[in-house]
Coordinates of C-alpha atoms in Angstrom, one line a residue:
M318 CA 196.8 49.3 162.7
A319 CA 198.0 49.0 166.2
A320 CA 201.5 49.9 167.2
E321 CA 204.2 47.4 167.5
N322 CA 204.8 47.8 171.4
K323 CA 201.1 47.6 171.8
K324 CA 200.8 44.1 169.7
A325 CA 203.5 42.9 171.7
L326 CA 201.7 43.8 174.6
V327 CA 198.6 42.2 173.4
F328 CA 200.5 39.1 172.2
S329 CA 201.6 38.6 175.8
I330 CA 198.3 39.1 177.1
L331 CA 196.6 36.4 175.0
D332 CA 199.5 34.3 175.7
F333 CA 198.8 34.5 179.5
L334 CA 195.4 33.6 179.2
Q335 CA 196.0 30.7 176.7
K336 CA 198.3 28.9 178.9
S337 CA 195.9 30.0 182.0
C338 CA 193.1 27.9 180.4
S339 CA 195.6 25.0 179.4
D340 CA 197.0 24.7 183.0
G341 CA 193.8 25.0 184.9
T342 CA 194.0 28.2 186.4
I343 CA 191.0 29.2 184.7
S344 CA 188.2 26.6 184.9
A345 CA 186.8 24.6 182.2
D346 CA 183.4 26.3 182.6
D347 CA 184.9 29.5 182.2
S348 CA 187.5 28.6 179.5
E349 CA 184.9 29.0 176.6
G350 CA 184.0 32.5 177.2
I351 CA 187.8 33.3 177.7
E352 CA 188.9 32.0 174.5
V353 CA 185.9 33.8 172.8
A354 CA 187.2 36.9 174.5
M355 CA 190.7 36.1 173.2
Q356 CA 189.3 35.8 169.6
C357 CA 188.0 39.1 169.9
I358 CA 190.8 40.7 171.1
G359 CA 193.2 39.3 168.8
E360 CA 191.3 40.4 165.8
A361 CA 191.0 44.0 167.3
F362 CA 194.5 44.2 167.3
G363 CA 195.7 42.1 164.4
V364 CA 197.6 39.5 166.7
D365 CA 197.7 35.7 166.7
V366 CA 199.6 33.8 169.3
N367 CA 199.4 30.7 167.0
D368 CA 201.6 32.5 164.4
S369 CA 205.2 31.7 164.1
A370 CA 206.3 35.1 162.6
Q371 CA 204.2 37.1 165.4
Q372 CA 206.0 34.6 168.1
E373 CA 209.2 35.5 166.8
A374 CA 208.7 39.4 166.8
Y375 CA 206.4 39.8 169.9
S376 CA 207.3 37.0 172.6
T377 CA 208.9 37.9 175.7
K378 CA 210.5 34.5 176.3
P379 CA 212.1 33.3 178.3
A380 CA 210.3 36.1 180.6
T381 CA 206.2 35.9 180.8
L382 CA 203.8 38.7 181.6
L383 CA 203.5 37.5 184.8
S384 CA 207.1 37.4 185.8
I385 CA 207.4 40.9 184.2
F386 CA 204.5 42.3 186.4
D387 CA 206.0 40.6 189.5
V388 CA 209.2 42.6 188.8
Y389 CA 207.1 45.8 188.6
L390 CA 205.3 45.2 191.6
K391 CA 208.5 44.4 193.9
T392 CA 210.4 47.6 192.1
K393 CA 207.3 49.8 193.1
N394 CA 207.1 48.4 196.7
K395 CA 210.9 49.1 197.0
A396 CA 210.2 52.8 196.2
K397 CA 207.7 52.9 198.6
T398 CA 209.7 51.9 201.5
A399 CA 212.6 53.5 200.7
A400 CA 210.8 57.1 200.6
P401 CA 210.2 57.4 204.2
A402 CA 213.7 56.3 205.0
A403 CA 215.0 59.0 202.8
S404 CA 212.9 62.0 204.7
T405 CA 214.2 60.6 207.9
S406 CA 217.8 60.4 207.1
A407 CA 217.9 63.6 205.3
P408 CA 216.0 66.1 207.8
A409 CA 217.3 69.3 206.0
T410 CA 218.0 69.8 202.2
E411 CA 221.8 71.1 201.8
T412 CA 222.5 73.7 199.1
Q413 CA 225.4 73.6 197.0
V414 CA 228.4 74.9 198.4
S415 CA 231.6 75.5 196.4
E416 CA 235.0 74.2 198.0
E417 CA 236.2 77.8 198.1
D418 CA 233.3 78.8 200.5
R419 CA 233.5 75.9 202.5
V420 CA 237.3 76.5 203.4
K421 CA 236.3 80.2 203.8
A422 CA 233.5 79.4 206.1
E423 CA 235.7 77.0 208.2
E424 CA 238.2 80.0 208.5
L425 CA 235.5 82.3 209.7
K426 CA 234.5 79.8 212.3
A427 CA 237.9 79.5 213.7
Q428 CA 238.4 83.3 214.0
G429 CA 234.7 83.4 215.9
N430 CA 236.2 80.9 218.2
R431 CA 239.1 82.8 219.0
Q432 CA 237.1 85.9 219.6
V433 CA 234.6 84.1 221.8
A434 CA 237.8 83.1 223.7
E435 CA 238.7 86.7 224.0
R436 CA 234.9 87.4 225.1
N437 CA 234.4 89.7 222.4
Y438 CA 231.0 88.0 221.4
P439 CA 229.4 91.0 219.4
E440 CA 232.5 90.2 216.6
A441 CA 232.6 86.4 217.0
I442 CA 228.6 86.6 216.0
K443 CA 229.6 88.7 213.3
L444 CA 231.8 86.2 212.1
Y445 CA 229.9 83.1 212.9
T446 CA 227.2 85.0 210.7
E447 CA 229.4 85.5 207.8
A448 CA 230.6 81.7 207.7
I449 CA 226.6 80.9 207.7
A450 CA 226.4 83.1 204.8
L451 CA 228.8 80.9 203.2
N452 CA 227.9 77.6 204.0
G453 CA 224.6 77.4 205.7
N454 CA 224.7 73.5 206.0
Q455 CA 226.8 72.9 209.2
A456 CA 224.9 72.7 212.4
V457 CA 228.1 73.7 214.2
Y458 CA 228.3 77.3 212.9
Y459 CA 224.6 77.9 214.5
A460 CA 225.5 76.2 217.5
N461 CA 228.4 78.3 218.0
R462 CA 226.6 81.5 217.3
A463 CA 224.0 80.6 220.0
A464 CA 226.8 79.9 222.6
A465 CA 227.8 83.6 221.7
Y466 CA 224.3 85.0 221.9
S467 CA 224.0 83.7 225.6
Q468 CA 227.4 84.9 226.6
Q469 CA 225.9 88.4 225.5
G470 CA 222.5 87.6 227.2
D471 CA 220.6 87.3 223.9
H472 CA 219.3 84.3 225.3
Q473 CA 216.2 84.1 222.7
K474 CA 218.4 84.3 219.7
A475 CA 220.4 81.6 221.2
V476 CA 217.5 79.4 221.4
D477 CA 216.5 80.4 217.8
D478 CA 219.8 79.2 216.5
A479 CA 220.1 76.0 218.5
K480 CA 216.5 75.1 216.8
Q481 CA 218.4 75.4 213.5
A482 CA 221.2 73.5 214.4
I483 CA 219.0 70.7 215.2
E484 CA 216.9 71.1 212.0
I485 CA 220.1 70.8 210.1
D486 CA 221.8 67.8 212.4
P487 CA 219.2 66.4 214.7
K488 CA 222.0 63.9 216.2
Y489 CA 224.0 67.3 217.4
S490 CA 223.9 66.7 221.1
K491 CA 225.6 70.3 221.9
A492 CA 223.0 72.1 219.9
Y493 CA 220.6 70.6 222.9
S494 CA 222.8 71.7 225.3
R495 CA 223.1 75.2 223.9
M496 CA 219.4 75.2 224.0
G497 CA 219.0 74.0 227.4
H498 CA 221.2 76.6 228.9
A499 CA 219.3 79.3 227.0
Y500 CA 216.3 78.3 228.2
F501 CA 217.6 78.1 231.7
C502 CA 218.5 81.5 231.4
L503 CA 215.4 82.5 230.3
E504 CA 214.2 80.7 233.7
Q505 CA 212.1 78.4 231.1
F506 CA 213.1 75.6 233.0
D507 CA 210.8 72.6 232.2
D508 CA 211.9 73.7 228.6
A509 CA 215.4 73.4 229.6
V510 CA 214.9 70.0 231.2
E511 CA 213.4 68.5 228.1
A512 CA 216.7 70.1 226.0
Y513 CA 219.1 68.7 228.4
E514 CA 217.4 65.2 228.3
K515 CA 217.5 65.2 224.5
G516 CA 221.1 66.0 224.7
L517 CA 221.7 63.1 227.2
E518 CA 219.8 60.7 224.6
L519 CA 222.5 61.3 221.8
D520 CA 225.2 61.8 224.6
P521 CA 224.6 59.8 227.7
N522 CA 227.9 60.0 229.4
N523 CA 227.9 63.9 228.8
A524 CA 228.9 65.3 232.3
T525 CA 228.2 68.8 231.3
L526 CA 224.5 67.7 230.0
K527 CA 224.0 65.5 233.2
S528 CA 225.0 68.2 235.9
S529 CA 222.9 71.0 233.9
L530 CA 219.8 68.5 233.8
V531 CA 220.1 68.2 237.7
T532 CA 220.4 72.0 237.9
A533 CA 217.4 72.5 235.8
K534 CA 215.3 70.0 237.3
A535 CA 215.5 71.3 240.8
K536 CA 214.9 75.1 239.4
A537 CA 211.9 73.6 237.6
E538 CA 210.3 71.8 240.8
R539 CA 211.1 75.1 242.7
Q540 CA 209.2 76.9 240.2
S541 CA 206.2 75.0 240.3
L542 CA 205.9 75.0 244.1
S543 CA 206.5 78.7 244.2
T544 CA 203.8 79.0 241.5
T545 CA 201.6 76.9 243.7
D546 CA 202.2 78.9 246.8
R547 CA 201.3 82.2 245.2
S548 CA 198.0 80.9 243.7
G549 CA 197.0 79.1 246.9
P550 CA 193.6 80.5 249.0
G551 CA 195.2 83.5 251.2
A552 CA 198.1 83.6 249.7
G553 CA 200.7 86.6 251.1
G554 CA 197.8 88.0 253.0
M555 CA 194.9 87.4 255.5
P556 CA 192.6 84.6 255.2
G557 CA 189.7 85.1 252.8
A558 CA 192.4 87.2 250.8
G559 CA 193.1 86.7 247.2
A560 CA 196.2 86.1 245.2
G561 CA 198.8 88.3 246.3
G562 CA 197.2 89.6 249.6
M563 CA 194.5 91.3 247.6
P564 CA 191.2 91.1 249.9
D565 CA 188.4 88.9 248.8
F566 CA 185.3 91.1 249.1
A567 CA 183.0 88.4 248.1
S568 CA 184.2 86.5 251.3
M569 CA 184.3 89.3 253.8
L570 CA 180.6 89.9 252.5
N571 CA 179.5 86.9 253.6
N572 CA 181.4 86.8 257.1
P573 CA 178.2 87.3 259.4
Q574 CA 181.0 89.1 261.9
L575 CA 182.1 91.7 259.8
M576 CA 178.5 92.4 258.4
S577 CA 177.2 93.0 261.8
M578 CA 179.8 95.1 263.2
A579 CA 179.3 97.4 260.1
Q580 CA 175.7 97.7 260.7
Q581 CA 176.3 98.6 264.0
M582 CA 178.7 101.0 263.2
M583 CA 176.5 102.6 260.6
Q584 CA 173.3 102.5 262.9
S585 CA 175.3 104.0 265.7
G586 CA 177.2 106.8 263.9
A587 CA 180.5 104.9 264.8
L588 CA 181.5 105.2 261.5
D589 CA 182.0 108.7 261.0
Q590 CA 184.2 109.0 264.3
F591 CA 186.0 105.9 263.1
M592 CA 186.7 107.2 259.5
N593 CA 188.2 110.4 261.2
N594 CA 190.7 109.0 263.5
P595 CA 194.1 109.7 262.3
D596 CA 195.4 106.3 262.8
M597 CA 192.4 104.8 261.1
A598 CA 193.2 107.7 258.1
R599 CA 196.7 106.1 258.0
M600 CA 195.5 102.6 257.9
A601 CA 193.3 103.3 254.8
Q602 CA 196.1 105.4 252.8
Q603 CA 198.5 102.0 253.4
M604 CA 195.7 100.1 252.1
M605 CA 194.9 102.0 249.0
G606 CA 198.7 102.5 248.5
N607 CA 199.7 98.8 249.0
G608 CA 196.6 97.6 246.4
G609 CA 194.8 96.6 249.5
A610 CA 197.4 94.4 251.3
G611 CA 196.9 97.1 254.3
L612 CA 193.5 95.7 255.0
S613 CA 195.0 92.7 256.4
E614 CA 196.9 95.0 258.9
M615 CA 193.8 96.9 259.7
M616 CA 191.6 94.0 260.4
N617 CA 194.5 92.3 262.3
N618 CA 195.5 95.2 264.5
P619 CA 194.0 95.1 267.9
D620 CA 193.9 98.8 268.7
I621 CA 191.8 99.4 265.7
M622 CA 189.4 96.6 266.2
N623 CA 189.1 97.8 270.1
M624 CA 188.9 101.3 268.8
A625 CA 185.8 100.1 266.8
R626 CA 184.3 98.1 269.5
N627 CA 184.6 101.0 271.9
M628 CA 183.2 103.7 269.5
M629 CA 180.3 101.3 269.1
G630 CA 179.7 100.9 272.8
G631 CA 179.7 104.4 273.5
R632 CA 177.4 105.3 270.9
N633 CA 174.8 102.7 272.1
N634 CA 175.4 104.0 275.9
D635 CA 174.8 107.7 274.9
S636 CA 171.5 106.6 272.7
G637 CA 170.4 105.0 276.0
N638 CA 170.7 107.7 278.0
G639 CA 168.5 109.7 275.6
Q640 CA 171.5 112.3 274.2

């Protein structure tokens, strides 16, 4: 025999089907088949919707199976929409902290603030760390420690603490200010701009964030222009030189004038005299010592170039006289 709760469910199903046949929900052509199915189901579970005793025992009136199912669907949909909202409103899971630890952590934070005022940053960091150990749910503890880290030059640690503060409380604008300052000191100006802008979204009237953003944007733009200048053609040296003044030997080898001069010097024997010249030796030493930058001076030095031409000219004349 089926359990009573199952019989109650079957009773509600049969009752629903019976009403659907009578109120026109199920067409007359289909009703005959439904009625046969109802009879088979009723016999299988021992349920008869026309039995007064079973009506008393299993009926859910005034509720119907359809109304009960509607309630279930509404409850399910509410649970689905509530789940994402709960996850966005609670970005970090708080750990349980006793009241005693809360009070002690606040005392440590206050002591840390006093040490910052006295510029004793290592001690301040120590006190903030102890406060965090007691109550890691407070974004302000991490933000304050980030400020202390920045004051003593540990800017990457300041960035890490600012990120932790934001994870705990994404709406804490001071954490973005701490992060922006740390990035600025690390000369990561684009990241500083982004941090300051996010802070201003939360606190649009913050004068410190506004002025810091202006400065960071100017630095970021200057840094971008400087990078472009350094990477441009011939930057820092002669035309055809690579980045940092290093010679672009591929371009030099494709220069017909330079190649013609080199061929003439090798053919005439002037290259040996040229390389034994003390001025040329000095230029070569400078070129090697400066990573190739001295080559620019050599190629643009009129005395050296005239010397090369004279040597080639003298050799050619001597050769023509049969010596």
